[in-house]
mmCIF file of C-alpha atoms and ligand atoms in Angstrom:
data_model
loop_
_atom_site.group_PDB
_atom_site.id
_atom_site.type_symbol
_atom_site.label_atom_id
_atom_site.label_comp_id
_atom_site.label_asym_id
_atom_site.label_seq_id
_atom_site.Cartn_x
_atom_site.Cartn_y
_atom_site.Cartn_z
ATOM 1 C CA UNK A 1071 -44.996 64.301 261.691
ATOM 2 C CA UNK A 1072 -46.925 67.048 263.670
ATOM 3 C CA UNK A 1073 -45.921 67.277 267.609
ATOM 4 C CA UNK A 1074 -49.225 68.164 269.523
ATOM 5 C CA UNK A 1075 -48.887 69.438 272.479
ATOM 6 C CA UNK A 1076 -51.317 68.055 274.722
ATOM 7 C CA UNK A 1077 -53.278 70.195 278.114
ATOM 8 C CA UNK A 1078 -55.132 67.854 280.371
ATOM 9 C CA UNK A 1079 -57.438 70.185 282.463
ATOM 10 C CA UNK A 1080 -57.206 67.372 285.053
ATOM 11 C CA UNK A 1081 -53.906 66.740 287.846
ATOM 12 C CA UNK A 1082 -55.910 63.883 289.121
ATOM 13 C CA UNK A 1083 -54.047 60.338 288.932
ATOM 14 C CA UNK A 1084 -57.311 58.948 287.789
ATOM 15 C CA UNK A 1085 -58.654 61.256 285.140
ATOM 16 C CA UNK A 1086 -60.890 60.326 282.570
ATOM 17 C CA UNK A 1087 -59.806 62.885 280.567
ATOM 18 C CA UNK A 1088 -56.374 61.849 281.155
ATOM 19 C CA UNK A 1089 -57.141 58.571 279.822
ATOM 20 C CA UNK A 1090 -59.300 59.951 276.717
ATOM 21 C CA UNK A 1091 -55.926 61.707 275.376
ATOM 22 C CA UNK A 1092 -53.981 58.945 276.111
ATOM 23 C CA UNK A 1093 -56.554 56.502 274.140
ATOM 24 C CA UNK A 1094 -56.376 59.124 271.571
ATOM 25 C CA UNK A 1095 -52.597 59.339 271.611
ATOM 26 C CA UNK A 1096 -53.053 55.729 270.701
ATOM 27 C CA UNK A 1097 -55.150 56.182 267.976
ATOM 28 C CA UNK A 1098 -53.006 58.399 266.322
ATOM 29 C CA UNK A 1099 -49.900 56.478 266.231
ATOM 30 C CA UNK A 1100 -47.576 57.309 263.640
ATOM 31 C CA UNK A 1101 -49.668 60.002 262.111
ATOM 32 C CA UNK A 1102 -49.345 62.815 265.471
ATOM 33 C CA UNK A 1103 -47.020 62.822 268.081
ATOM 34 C CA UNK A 1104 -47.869 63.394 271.253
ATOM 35 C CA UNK A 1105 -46.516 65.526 274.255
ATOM 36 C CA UNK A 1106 -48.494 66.236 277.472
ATOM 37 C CA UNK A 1107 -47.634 69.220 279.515
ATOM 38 C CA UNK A 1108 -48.039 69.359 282.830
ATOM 39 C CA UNK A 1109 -49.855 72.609 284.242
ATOM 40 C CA UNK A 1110 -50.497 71.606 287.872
ATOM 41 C CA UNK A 1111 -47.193 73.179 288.787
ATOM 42 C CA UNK A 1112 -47.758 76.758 288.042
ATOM 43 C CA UNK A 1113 -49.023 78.702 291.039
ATOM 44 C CA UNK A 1114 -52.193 80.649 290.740
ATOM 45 C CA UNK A 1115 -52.199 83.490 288.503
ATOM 46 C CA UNK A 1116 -51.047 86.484 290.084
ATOM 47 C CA UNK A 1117 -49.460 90.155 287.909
ATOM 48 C CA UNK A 1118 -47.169 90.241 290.700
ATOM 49 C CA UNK A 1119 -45.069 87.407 290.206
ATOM 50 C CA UNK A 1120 -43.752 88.334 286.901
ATOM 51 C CA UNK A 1121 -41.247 90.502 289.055
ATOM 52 C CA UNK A 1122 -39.120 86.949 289.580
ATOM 53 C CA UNK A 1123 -40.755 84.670 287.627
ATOM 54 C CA UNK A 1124 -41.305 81.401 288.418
ATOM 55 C CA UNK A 1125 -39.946 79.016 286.489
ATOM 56 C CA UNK A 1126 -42.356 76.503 286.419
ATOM 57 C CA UNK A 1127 -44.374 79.622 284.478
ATOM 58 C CA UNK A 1128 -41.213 80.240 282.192
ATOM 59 C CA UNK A 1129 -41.268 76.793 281.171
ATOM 60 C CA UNK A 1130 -44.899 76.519 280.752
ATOM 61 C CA UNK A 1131 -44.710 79.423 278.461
ATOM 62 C CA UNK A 1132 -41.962 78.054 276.234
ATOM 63 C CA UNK A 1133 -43.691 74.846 276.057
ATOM 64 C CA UNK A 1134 -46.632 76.632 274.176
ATOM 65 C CA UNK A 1135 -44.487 79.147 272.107
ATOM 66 C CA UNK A 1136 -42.770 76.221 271.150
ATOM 67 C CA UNK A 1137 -45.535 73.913 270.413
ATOM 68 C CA UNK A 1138 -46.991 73.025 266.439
ATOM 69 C CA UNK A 1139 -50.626 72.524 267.562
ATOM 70 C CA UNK A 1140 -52.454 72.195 270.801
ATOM 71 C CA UNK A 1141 -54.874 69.425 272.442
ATOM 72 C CA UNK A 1142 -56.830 70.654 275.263
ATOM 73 C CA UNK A 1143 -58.897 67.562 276.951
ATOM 74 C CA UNK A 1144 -61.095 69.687 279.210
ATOM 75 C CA UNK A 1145 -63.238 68.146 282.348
ATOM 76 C CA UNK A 1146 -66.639 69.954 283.424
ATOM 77 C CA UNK A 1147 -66.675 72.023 286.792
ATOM 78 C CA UNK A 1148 -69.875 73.855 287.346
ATOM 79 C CA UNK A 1149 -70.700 73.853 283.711
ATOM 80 C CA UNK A 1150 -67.330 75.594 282.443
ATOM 81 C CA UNK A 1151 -63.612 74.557 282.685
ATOM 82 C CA UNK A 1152 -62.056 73.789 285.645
ATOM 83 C CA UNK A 1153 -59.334 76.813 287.461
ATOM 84 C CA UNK A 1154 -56.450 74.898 286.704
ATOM 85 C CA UNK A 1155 -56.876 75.082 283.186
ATOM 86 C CA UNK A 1156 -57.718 78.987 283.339
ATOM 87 C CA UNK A 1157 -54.740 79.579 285.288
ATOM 88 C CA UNK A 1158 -52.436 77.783 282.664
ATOM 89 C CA UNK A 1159 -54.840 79.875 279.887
ATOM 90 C CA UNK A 1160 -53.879 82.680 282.237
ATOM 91 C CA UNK A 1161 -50.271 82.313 282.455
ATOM 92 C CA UNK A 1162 -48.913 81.918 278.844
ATOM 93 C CA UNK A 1163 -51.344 85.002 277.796
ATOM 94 C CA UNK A 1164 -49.295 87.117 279.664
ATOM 95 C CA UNK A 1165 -47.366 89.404 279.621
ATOM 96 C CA UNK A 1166 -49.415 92.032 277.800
ATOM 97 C CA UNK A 1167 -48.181 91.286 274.604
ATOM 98 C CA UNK A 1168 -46.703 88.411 275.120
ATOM 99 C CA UNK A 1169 -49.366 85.860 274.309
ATOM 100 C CA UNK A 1170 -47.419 82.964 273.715
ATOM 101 C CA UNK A 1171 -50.945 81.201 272.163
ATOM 102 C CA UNK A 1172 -51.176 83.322 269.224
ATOM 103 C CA UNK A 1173 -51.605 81.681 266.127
ATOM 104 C CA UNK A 1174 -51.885 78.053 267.694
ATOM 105 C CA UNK A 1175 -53.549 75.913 265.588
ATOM 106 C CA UNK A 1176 -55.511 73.826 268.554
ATOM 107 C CA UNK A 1177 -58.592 71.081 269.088
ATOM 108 C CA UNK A 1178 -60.835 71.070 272.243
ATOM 109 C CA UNK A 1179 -61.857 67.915 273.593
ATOM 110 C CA UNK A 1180 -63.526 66.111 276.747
ATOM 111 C CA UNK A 1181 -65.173 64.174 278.927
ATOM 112 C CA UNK A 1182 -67.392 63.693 281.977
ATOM 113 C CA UNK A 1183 -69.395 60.534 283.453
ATOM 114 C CA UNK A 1184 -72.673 62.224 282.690
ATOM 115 C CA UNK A 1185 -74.001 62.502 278.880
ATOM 116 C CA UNK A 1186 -73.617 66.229 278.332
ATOM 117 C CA UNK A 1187 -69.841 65.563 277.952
ATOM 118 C CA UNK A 1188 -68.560 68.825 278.886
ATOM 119 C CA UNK A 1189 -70.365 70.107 276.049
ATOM 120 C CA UNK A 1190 -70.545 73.499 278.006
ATOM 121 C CA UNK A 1191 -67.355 73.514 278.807
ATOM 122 C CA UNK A 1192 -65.902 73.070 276.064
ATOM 123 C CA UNK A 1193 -67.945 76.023 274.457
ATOM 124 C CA UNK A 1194 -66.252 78.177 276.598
ATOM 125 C CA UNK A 1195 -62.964 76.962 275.989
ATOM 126 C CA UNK A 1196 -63.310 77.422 272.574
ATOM 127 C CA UNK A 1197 -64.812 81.266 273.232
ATOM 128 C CA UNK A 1198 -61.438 81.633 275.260
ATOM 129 C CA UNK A 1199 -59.010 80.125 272.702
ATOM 130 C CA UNK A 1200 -60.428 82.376 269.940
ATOM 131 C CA UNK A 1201 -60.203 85.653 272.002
ATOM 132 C CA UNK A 1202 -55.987 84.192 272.731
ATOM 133 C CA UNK A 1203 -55.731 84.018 268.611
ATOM 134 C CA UNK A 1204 -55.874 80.171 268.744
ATOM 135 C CA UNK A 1205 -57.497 78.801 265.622
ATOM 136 C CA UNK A 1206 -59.423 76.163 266.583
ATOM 137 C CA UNK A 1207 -60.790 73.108 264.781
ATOM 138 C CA UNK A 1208 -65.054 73.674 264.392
ATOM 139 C CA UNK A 1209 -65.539 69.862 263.816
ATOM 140 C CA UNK A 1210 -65.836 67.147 264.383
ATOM 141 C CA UNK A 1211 -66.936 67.851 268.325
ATOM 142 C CA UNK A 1212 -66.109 65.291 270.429
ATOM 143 C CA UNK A 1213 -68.737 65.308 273.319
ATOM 144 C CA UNK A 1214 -67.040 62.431 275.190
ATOM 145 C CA UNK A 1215 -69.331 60.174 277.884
ATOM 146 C CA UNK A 1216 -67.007 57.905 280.091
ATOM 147 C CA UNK A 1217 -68.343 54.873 280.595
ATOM 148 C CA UNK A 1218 -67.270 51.936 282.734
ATOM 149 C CA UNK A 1219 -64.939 49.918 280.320
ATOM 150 C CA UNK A 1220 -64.744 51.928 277.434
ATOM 151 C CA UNK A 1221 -61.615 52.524 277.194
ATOM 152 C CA UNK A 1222 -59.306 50.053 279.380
ATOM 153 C CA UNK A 1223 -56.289 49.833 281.349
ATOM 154 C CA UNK A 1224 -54.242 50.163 278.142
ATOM 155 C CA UNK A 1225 -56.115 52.663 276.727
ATOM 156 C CA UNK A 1226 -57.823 50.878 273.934
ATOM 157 C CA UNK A 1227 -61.170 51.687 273.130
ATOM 158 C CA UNK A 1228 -63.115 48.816 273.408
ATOM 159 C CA UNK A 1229 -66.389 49.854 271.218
ATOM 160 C CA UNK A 1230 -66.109 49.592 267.645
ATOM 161 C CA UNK A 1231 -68.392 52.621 267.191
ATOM 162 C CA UNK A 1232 -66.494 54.696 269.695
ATOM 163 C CA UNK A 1233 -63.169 53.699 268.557
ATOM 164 C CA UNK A 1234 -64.158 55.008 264.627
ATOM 165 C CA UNK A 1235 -65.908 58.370 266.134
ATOM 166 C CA UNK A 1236 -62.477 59.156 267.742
ATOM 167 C CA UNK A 1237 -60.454 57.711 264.799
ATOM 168 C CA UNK A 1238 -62.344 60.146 262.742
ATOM 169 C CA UNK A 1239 -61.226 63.138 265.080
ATOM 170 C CA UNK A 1240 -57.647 62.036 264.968
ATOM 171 C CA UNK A 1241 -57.773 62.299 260.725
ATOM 172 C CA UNK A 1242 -59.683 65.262 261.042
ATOM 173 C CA UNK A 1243 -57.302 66.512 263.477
ATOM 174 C CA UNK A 1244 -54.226 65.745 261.484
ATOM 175 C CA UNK A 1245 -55.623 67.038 258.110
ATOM 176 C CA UNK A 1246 -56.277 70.494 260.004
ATOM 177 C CA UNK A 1247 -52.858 70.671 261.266
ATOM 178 C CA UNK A 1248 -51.124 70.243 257.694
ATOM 179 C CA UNK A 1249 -53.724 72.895 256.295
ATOM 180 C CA UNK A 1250 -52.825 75.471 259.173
ATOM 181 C CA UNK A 1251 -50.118 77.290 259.424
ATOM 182 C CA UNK A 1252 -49.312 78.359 262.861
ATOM 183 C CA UNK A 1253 -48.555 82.103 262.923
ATOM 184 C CA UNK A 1254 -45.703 83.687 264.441
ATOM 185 C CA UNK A 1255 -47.051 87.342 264.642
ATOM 186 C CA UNK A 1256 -48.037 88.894 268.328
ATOM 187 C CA UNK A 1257 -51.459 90.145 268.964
ATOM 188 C CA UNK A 1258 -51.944 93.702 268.772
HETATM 189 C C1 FNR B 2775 -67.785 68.205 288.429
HETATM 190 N N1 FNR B 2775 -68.334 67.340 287.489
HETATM 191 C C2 FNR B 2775 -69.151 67.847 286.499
HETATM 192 N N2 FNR B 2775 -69.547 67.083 285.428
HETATM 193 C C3 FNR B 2775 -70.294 67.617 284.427
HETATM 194 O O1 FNR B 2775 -70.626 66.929 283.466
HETATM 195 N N3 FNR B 2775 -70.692 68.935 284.473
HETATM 196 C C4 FNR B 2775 -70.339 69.756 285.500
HETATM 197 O O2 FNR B 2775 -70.693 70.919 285.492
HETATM 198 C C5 FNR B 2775 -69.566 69.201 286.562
HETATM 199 N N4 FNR B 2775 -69.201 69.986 287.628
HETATM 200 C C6 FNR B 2775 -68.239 69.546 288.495
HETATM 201 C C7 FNR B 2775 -67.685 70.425 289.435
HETATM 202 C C8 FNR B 2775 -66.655 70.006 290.251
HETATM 203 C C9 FNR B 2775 -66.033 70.985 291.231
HETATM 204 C C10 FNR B 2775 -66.177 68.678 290.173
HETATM 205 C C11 FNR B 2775 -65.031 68.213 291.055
HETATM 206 C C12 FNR B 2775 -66.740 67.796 289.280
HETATM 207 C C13 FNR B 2775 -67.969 65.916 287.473
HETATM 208 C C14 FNR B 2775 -66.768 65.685 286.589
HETATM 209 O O3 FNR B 2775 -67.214 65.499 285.246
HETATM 210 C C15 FNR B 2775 -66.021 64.428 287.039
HETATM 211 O O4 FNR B 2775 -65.540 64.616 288.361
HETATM 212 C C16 FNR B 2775 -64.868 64.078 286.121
HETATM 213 O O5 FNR B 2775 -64.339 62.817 286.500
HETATM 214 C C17 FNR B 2775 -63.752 65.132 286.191
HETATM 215 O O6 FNR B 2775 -62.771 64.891 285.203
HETATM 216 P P1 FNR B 2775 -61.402 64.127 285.514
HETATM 217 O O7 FNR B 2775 -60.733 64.806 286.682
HETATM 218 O O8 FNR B 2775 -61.755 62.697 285.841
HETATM 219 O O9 FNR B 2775 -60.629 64.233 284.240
#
């Protein structure tokens, strides 16, 4: 079974995009595995502090050298993705030469309250992952609109429609992941 290794673009306790993953974790018990990496500890991107790294960048960036695949769950700031997921985007690019994304095989995903569903957003974060030599699953898109109830405390999904939509995903998902290799080879 494929490890993903899952990027919340959200630190907040309360997420919704939080809970999407996790609902979606759920879902695809037994056929993905799951693990969520935290990026709200690495400081804001700066060339400098790759004089003494610090470690919570080292272990960021072995996290994603390490991973099989990648889930990004992307929120919506201001119509494109929110800093703290640039800065992680940021982080494990570099050093120059050392993009430790190459070759990722990797799904973008989100949600907002409103019914655009980080649709913007998550264009940009796909332009992004494509220009780190990610290669990045074109469908299905998953246009996410939290609504009250949806999913629960537990993180089922509680619509039967909903639930099959994001079912669909996860088997799309998983298919992609034993067609794609992920690639070991630096970016020129
Ligand atoms: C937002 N929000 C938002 N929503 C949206 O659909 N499009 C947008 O462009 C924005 N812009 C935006 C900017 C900033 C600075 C904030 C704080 C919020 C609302 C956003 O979708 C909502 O707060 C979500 O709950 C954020 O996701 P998490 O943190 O719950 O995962």
């Amino acid at each position: 079974m494929k490890t993903v290794t899952v990027i919340v673009g959200s630190a907040r306790e309360g997420s919704i995009n939080l809970k999407l993953a996790r609902a979606i974790e759920k879902l695809a018990a037994g056929r993905l595995a799951f693990k969520f990496v935290a990026i709200d500890d690495l400081p804001m991107y700066n060339d400098d502090l790759w004089r003494d790294t610090p470690a919570a960048v080292t272990a960021f960036k072995a996290e994603i050298a390490a991973a099989e695949a990648v889930l990004f769950v992307t929120p919506e700031y201001n119509r494109t993705i929110p800093p703290l997921l640039n800065n992680a985007l940021a982080w494990a690019s570099k050093p120059y030469g050392q993009n430790a994304w190459v070759g990722k095989p990797a799904a973008v995903i989100g949600t907002t309250p409103g019914a655009i569903g980080t649709a913007i957003a998550q264009s940009h974060l796909r332009y992004i992952a494509t220009v780190l030599d990610m290669v990045v699953l074109g469908q299905p898109e998953v246009y996410f609109q939290t609504k009250p109830g949806l999913i629960d405390d537990t993180f089922d999904v509680t619509d039967d429609t909903t639930r099959s939509f994001l079912e669909a995903f996860v088997a799309k998902f998983a298919t992609f992941l034993d067609r794609v290799e992920v690639r070991e080879t630096q970016a020129a």
